[in-house]
Coordinates of C-alpha atoms and ligand atoms in Angstrom, one line a residue:
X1 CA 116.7 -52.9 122.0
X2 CA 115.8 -52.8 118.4
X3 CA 112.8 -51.1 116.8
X4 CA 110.2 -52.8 114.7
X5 CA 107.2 -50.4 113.4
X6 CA 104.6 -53.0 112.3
X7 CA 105.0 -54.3 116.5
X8 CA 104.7 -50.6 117.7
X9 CA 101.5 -50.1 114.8
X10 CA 99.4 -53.0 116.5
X11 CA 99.5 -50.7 119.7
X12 CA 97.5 -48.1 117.8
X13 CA 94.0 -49.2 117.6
X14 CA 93.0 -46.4 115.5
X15 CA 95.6 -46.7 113.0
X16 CA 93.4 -50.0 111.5
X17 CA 90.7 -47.6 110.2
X18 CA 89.3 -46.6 107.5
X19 CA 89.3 -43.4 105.6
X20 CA 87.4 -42.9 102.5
X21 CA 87.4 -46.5 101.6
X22 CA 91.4 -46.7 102.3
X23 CA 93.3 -47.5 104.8
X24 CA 94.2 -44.5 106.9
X25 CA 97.5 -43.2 106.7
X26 CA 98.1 -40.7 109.3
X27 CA 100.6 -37.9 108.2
X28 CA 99.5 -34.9 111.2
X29 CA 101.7 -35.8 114.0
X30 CA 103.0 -32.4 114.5
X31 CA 99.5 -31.6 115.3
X32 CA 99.3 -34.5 117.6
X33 CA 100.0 -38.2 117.7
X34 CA 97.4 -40.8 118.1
X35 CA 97.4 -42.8 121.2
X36 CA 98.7 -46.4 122.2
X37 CA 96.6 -48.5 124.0
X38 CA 98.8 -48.4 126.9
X39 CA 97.6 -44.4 127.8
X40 CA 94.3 -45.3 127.6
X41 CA 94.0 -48.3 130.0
X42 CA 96.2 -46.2 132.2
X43 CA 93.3 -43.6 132.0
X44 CA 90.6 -46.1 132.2
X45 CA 92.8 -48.4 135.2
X46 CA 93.0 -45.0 137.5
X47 CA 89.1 -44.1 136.8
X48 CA 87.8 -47.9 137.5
X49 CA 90.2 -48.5 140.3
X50 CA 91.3 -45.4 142.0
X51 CA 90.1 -42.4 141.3
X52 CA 89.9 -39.2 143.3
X53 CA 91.3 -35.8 143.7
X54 CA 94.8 -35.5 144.6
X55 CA 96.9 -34.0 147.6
X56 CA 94.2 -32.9 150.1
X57 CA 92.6 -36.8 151.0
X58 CA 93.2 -38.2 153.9
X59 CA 91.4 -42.0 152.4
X60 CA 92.7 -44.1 150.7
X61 CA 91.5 -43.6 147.0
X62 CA 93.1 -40.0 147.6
X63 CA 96.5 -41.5 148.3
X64 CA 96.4 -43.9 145.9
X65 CA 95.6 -41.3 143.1
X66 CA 98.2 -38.7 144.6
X67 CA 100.6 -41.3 144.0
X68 CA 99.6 -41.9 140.7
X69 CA 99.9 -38.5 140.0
X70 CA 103.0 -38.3 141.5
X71 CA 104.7 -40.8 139.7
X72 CA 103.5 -39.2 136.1
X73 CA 105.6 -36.1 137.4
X74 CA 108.8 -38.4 138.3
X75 CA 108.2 -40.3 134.9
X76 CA 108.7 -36.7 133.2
X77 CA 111.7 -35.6 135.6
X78 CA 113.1 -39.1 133.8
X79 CA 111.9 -38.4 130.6
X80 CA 114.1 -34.9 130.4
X81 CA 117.1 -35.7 133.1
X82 CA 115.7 -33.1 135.6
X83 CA 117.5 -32.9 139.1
X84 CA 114.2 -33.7 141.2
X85 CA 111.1 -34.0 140.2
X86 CA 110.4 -30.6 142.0
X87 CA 111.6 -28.9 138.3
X88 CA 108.5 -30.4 137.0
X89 CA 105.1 -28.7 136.8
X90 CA 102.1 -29.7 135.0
X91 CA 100.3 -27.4 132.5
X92 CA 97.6 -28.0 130.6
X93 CA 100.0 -28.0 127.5
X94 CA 103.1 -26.6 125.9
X95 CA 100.9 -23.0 125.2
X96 CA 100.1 -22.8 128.9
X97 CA 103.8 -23.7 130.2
X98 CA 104.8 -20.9 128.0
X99 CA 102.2 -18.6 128.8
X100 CA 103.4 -19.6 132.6
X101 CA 107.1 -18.3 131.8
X102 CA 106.4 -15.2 129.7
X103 CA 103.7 -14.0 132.8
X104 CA 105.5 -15.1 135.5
X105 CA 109.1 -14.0 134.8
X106 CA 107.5 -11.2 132.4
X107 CA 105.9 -9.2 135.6
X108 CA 109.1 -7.6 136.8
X109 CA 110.0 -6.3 133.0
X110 CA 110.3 -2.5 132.0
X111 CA 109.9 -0.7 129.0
X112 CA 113.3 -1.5 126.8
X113 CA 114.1 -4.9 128.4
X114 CA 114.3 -7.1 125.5
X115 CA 113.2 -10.7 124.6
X116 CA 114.9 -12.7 122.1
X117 CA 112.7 -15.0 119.6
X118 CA 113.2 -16.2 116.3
X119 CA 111.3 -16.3 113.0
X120 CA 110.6 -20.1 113.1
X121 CA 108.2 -19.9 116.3
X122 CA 104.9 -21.1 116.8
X123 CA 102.2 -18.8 118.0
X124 CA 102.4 -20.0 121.6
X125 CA 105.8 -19.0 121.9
X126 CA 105.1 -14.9 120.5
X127 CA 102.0 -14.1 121.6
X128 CA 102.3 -14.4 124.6
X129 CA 105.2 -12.2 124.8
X130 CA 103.4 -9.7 122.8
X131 CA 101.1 -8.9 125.7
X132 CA 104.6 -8.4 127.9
X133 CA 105.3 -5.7 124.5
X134 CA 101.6 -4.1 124.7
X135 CA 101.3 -4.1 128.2
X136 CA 104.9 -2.8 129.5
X137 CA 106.5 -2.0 126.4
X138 CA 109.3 -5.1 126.5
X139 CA 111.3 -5.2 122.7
X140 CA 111.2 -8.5 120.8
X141 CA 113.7 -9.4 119.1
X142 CA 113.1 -12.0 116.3
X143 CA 116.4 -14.2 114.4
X144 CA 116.2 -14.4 111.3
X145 CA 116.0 -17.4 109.2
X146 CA 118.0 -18.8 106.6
X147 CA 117.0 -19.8 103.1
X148 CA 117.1 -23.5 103.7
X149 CA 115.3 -23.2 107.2
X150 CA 118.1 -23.1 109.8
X151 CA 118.3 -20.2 112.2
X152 CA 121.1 -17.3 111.3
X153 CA 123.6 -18.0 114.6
X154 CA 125.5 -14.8 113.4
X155 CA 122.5 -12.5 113.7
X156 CA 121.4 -14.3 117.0
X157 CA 124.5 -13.4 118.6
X158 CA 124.5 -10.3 117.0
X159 CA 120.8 -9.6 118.6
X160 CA 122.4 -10.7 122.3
X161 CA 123.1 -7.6 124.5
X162 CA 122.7 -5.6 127.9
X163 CA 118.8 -5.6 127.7
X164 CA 118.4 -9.2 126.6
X165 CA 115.8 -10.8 129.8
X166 CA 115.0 -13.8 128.1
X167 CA 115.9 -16.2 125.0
X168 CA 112.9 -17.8 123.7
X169 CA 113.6 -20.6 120.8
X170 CA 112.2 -23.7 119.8
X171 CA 114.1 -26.6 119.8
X172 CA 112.5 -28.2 117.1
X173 CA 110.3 -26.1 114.1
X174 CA 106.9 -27.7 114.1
X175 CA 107.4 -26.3 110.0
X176 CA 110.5 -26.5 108.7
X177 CA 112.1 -29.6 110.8
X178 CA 114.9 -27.9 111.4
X179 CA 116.5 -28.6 115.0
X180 CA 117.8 -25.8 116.5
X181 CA 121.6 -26.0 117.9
X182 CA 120.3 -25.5 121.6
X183 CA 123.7 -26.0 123.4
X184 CA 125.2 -23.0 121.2
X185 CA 122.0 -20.9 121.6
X186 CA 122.2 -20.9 125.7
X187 CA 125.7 -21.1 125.8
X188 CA 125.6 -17.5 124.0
X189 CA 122.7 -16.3 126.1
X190 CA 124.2 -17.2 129.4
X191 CA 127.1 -15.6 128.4
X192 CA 125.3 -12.1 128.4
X193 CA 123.1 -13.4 131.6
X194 CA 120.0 -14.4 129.9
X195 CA 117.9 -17.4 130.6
X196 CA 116.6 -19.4 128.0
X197 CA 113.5 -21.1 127.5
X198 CA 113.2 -23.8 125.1
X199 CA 109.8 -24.7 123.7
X200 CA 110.1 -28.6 123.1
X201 CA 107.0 -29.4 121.5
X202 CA 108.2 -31.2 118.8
X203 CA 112.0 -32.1 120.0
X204 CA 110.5 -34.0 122.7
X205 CA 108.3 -36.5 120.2
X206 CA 111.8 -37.3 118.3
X207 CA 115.1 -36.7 120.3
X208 CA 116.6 -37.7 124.1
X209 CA 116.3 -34.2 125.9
X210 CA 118.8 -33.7 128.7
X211 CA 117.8 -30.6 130.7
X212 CA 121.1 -30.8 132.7
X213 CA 123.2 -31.3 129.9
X214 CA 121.5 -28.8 128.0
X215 CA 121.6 -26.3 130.8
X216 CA 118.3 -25.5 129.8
X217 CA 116.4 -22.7 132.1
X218 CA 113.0 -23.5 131.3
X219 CA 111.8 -26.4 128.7
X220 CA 108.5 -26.6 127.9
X221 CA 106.3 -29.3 126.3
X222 CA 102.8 -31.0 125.4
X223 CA 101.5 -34.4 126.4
X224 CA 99.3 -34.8 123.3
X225 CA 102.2 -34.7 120.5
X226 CA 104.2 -37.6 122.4
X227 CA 101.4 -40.0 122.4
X228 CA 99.7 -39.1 125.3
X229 CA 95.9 -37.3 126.2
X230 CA 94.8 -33.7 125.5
X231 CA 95.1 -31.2 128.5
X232 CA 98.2 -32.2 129.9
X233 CA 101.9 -30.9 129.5
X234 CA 105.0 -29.7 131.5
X235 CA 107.0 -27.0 132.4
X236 CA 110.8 -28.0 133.0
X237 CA 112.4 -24.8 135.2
X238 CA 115.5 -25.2 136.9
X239 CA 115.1 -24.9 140.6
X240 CA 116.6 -21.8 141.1
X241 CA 114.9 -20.8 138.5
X242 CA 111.7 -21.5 139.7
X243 CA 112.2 -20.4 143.2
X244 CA 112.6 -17.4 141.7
X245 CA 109.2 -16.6 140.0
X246 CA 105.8 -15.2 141.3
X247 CA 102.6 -17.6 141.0
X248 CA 101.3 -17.9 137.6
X249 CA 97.5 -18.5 138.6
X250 CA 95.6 -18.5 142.1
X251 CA 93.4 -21.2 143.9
X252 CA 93.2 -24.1 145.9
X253 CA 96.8 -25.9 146.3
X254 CA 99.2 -23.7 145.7
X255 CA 99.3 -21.4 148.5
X256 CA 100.9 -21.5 152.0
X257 CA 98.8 -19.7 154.4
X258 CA 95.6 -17.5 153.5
X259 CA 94.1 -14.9 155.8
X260 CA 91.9 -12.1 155.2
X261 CA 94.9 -9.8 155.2
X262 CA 98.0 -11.9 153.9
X263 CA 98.7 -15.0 151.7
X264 CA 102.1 -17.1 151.7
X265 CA 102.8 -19.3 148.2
X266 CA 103.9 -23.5 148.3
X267 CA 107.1 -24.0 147.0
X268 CA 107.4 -25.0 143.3
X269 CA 106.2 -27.3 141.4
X270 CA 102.6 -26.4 143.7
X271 CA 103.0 -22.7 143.7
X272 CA 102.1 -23.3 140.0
X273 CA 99.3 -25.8 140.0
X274 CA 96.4 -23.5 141.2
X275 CA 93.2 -25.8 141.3
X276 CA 92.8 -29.5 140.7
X277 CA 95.0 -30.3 137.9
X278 CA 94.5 -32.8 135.0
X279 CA 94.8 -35.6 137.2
X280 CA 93.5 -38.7 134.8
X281 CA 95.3 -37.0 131.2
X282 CA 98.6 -36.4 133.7
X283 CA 98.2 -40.6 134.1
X284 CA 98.0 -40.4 130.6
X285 CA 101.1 -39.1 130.1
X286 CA 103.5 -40.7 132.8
X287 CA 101.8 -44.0 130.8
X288 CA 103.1 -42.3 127.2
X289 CA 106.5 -42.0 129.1
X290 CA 106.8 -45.5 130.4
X291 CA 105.5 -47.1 127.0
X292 CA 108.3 -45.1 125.6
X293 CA 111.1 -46.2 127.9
X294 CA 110.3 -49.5 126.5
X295 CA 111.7 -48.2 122.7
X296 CA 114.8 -48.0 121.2
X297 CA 114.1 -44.0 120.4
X298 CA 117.5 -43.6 118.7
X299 CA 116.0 -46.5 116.6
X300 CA 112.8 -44.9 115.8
X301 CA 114.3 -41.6 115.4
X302 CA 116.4 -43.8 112.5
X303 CA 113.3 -45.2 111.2
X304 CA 111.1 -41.8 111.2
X305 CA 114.1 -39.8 109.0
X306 CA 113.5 -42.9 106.3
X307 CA 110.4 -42.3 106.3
X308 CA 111.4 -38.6 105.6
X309 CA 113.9 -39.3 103.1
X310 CA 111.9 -41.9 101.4
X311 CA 109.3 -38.8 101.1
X312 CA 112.1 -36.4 99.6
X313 CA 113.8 -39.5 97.3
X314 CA 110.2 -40.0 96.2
X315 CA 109.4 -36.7 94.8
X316 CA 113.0 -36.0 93.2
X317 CA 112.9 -34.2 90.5
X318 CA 109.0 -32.7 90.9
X319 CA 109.2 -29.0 89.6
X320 CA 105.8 -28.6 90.1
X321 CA 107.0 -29.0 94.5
X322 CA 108.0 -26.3 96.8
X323 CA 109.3 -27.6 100.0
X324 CA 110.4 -25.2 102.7
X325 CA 112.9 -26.2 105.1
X326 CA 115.7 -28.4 104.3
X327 CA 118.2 -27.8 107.0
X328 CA 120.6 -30.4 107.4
X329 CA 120.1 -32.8 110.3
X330 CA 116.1 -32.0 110.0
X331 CA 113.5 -33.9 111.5
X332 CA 111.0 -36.1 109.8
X333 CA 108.3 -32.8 109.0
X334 CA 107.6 -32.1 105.1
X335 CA 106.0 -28.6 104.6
X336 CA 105.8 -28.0 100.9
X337 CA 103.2 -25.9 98.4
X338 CA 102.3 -27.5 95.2
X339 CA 102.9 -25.1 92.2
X340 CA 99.0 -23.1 91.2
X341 CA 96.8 -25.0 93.9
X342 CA 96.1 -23.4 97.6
X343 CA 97.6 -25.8 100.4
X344 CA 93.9 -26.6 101.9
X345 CA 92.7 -28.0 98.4
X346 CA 96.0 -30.6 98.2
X347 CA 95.2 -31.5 101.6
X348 CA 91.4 -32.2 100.9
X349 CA 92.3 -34.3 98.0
X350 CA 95.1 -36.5 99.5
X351 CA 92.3 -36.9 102.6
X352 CA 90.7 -39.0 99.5
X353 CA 93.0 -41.2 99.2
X354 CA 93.0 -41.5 102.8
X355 CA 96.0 -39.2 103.5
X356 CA 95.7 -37.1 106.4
X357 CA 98.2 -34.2 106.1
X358 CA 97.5 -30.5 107.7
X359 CA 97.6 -27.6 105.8
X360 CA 97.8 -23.8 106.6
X361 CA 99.7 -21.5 108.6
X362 CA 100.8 -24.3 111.0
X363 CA 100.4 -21.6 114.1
X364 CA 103.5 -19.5 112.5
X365 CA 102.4 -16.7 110.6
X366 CA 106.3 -14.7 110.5
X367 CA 107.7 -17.9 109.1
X368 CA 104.8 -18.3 106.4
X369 CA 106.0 -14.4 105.8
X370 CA 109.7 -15.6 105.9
X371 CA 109.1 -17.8 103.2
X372 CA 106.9 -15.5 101.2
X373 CA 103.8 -18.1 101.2
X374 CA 100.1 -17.6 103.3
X375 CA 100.0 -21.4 103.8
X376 CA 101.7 -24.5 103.6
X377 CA 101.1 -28.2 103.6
X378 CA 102.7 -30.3 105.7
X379 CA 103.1 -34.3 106.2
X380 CA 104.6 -35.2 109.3
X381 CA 106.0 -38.5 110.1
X382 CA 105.5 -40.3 113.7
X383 CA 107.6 -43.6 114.6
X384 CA 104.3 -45.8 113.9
X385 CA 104.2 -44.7 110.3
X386 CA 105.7 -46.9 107.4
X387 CA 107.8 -46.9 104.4
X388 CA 104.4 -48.0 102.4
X389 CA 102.8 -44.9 104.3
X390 CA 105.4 -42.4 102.7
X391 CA 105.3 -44.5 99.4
X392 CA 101.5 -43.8 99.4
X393 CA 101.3 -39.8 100.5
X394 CA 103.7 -39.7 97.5
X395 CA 101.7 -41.8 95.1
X396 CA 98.7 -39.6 96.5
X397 CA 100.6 -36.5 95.8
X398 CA 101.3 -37.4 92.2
X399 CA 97.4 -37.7 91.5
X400 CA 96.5 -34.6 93.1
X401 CA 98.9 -32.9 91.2
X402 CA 96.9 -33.5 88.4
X403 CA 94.1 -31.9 89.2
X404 CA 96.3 -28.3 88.8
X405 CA 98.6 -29.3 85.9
Ligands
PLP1 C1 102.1 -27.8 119.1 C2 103.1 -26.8 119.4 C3 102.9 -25.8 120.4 C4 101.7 -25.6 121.1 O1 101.3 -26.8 121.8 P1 99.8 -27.0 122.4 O2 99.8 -28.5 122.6 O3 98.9 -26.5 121.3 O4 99.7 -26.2 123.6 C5 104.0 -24.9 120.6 N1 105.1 -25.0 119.9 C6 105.3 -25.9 119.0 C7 106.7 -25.9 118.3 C8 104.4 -26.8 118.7 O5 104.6 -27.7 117.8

């Protein structure tokens, strides 16, 4: 397979528009991707053809629409090398498949068990293990990062111990860039007998995950950053692993027996699917998966750190440019602040030129801290984007530069 971004671009209806009387050049993938037209007329085929609720039906649009279901599950089990497809439960997103681990597995911590974090996480993978600090007094544990963005693997080590109950890292910053040595990091925590749980929000949109190989606990991950709907994403737990945990929510599906006076769970994945899930967006995303398998992703991955460098090669040189995070190997993500103008204004004056790019805290406040900034902005690149894309957020950069000089 080879990879051709003008071919993949015509799959984007959106990416034809408009924006302020320029052609739109779409630079916020880390917040979420825009859609091929393959995941919506997957959407649109289930609704017109089959749809129904899943699992319960005995007719034949039910079975039809459990199957679809179904096979959106076995197209993630593919998508991350999980052993069976049983490892695989839908969420609403990556925030709920955390929030899933951290209650679930959280319940049966004391005061003085520890979890391990790091200063590069997104909000959805601290908070919720702040209510585990608040409510039952669990210690976290944040590595520090380095100057150039990668984590400090001496002081994560360092921070590994007795009371360690949990490792929680991303595998990819949704800031910086930087990808996070994941083989070394659970290596290290197995070795003191601590899970790990690896929030793949952005890893997933630009590398080939391997769960097995990985020996991953727990991966977790959003449909809407990989190309597909809103209001879907997975949890990846290892069997065992799973087995293991107490139901996260409780409803229709994922029990066993109810009476008045007892209740038995399902097995996993259902034991964690309380209530009719997001049947058409999960369609969605088995679609995003299979229009995926037909890309060279090695190729794009290529194509989306030219992009990246063109970016970096572009702006040589600017002294008026602060970019943070320039760990080696990084992905294709560009946070920066412009020298005397606030990250929101920059972003508001390249959307004139037709460049959307995100500015703010990016959902991680402790790395803003890190980095001694309140805010960044940040262009980040997706394998649809263009060399004249990156040639234009730099040309657009130049000129609203000039309105702080
Ligand atoms: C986007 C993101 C999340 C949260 O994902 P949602 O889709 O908002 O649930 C968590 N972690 C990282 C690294 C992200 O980029």
């Amino acid at each position: 397979m080879s990879f051709d971004p003008e071919s993949v671009r015509e799959q984007f209806p959106i990416l034809k528009r408009q924006v302020n009387g320029r052609p739109l050049v779409y630079l916020d993938n880390a917040a979420s991707s825009q859609k091929p037209r393959a995941v919506m007329d997957a959407m649109t085929r289930l609704m017109e053809t089959s749809y129904s609720n899943v699992h319960r039906g005995l007719h034949t649009l039910a079975n039809e629409t459990t199957e679809a279901y179904e096979r959106a599950r076995a197209s993630v089990a593919r998508l991350l090398n999980a052993a069976s497809t049983s490892e695989i439960v839908f969420t609403k997103g990556g925030t709920e498949a955390i929030n899933l681990v951290a209650a679930s597995f959280g319940r049966s911590l004391v005061a003085g068990d520890e979890i391990v974090l790091s200063q590069m996480e997104h909000h959805a993978n601290i908070v919720p293990w702040h209510f585990l600090r608040e409510r039952q007094g669990v210690v976290l544990r944040f590595v520090p990062v380095t100057d150039d963005g990668r984590l400090d693997m001496d002081a994560y080590r360092a921070l590994l111990g007795p009371r360690t109950r949990m490792v929680a890292i991303s595998h990819m910053s949704n800031v910086l860039g930087t990808i996070n040595p994941a083989r070394e990091i659970i290596e290290a925590a197995h070795a003191v007998g601590a899970p790990v749980l690896l929030d793949g929000c952005q890893a997933i949109v630009h590398l080939n995950v391997d769960v097995q190989a990985l020996d991953v606990d727990f991966y977790a991950f959003s449909g809407h950053k990989l190309y597909g709907p809103t209001g879907i994403g997975a949890l990846y737990g290892k069997a065992e692993r799973l087995a293991a945990l107490p139901p996260y929510q409780g409803g229709g599906e994922m029990i066993g027996v109810v009476t008045q006076d007892e209740i038995t769970y399902a097995d996993p994945p259902h034991r964690f699917e309380a209530g009719t899930p997001a049947i058409v967006e999960a369609v969605g995303l088995g679609a995003a998966i299979e229009w995926l398998e037909g890309i060279d992703r090695e190729a794009a991955a290529v194509h989306e750190r030219a992009l990246y460098q063109r970016v970096v090669e572009g702006l040589n040189g600017a002294n008026w440019l602060r970019p943070i995070g320039q760990a080696p190997g990084k992905g294709a993500i560009f946070a920066f602040n412009v020298e005397g103008a606030h990250a929101h204004d920059i972003a508001q004056i390249l959307d004139r030129y037709g460049v959307a790019v995100r500015a703010g805290t990016h959902c991680a406040e402790p790395l803003m801290r890190r980095f001694g900034v309140t805010s960044s902005a940040r262009a980040s690149f997706a394998l649809y984007n263009t060399l004249d894309e990156a040639d234009a957020f730099v040309d657009a950069l130049g000129r609203a530069r000039t309105f702080f000089a």
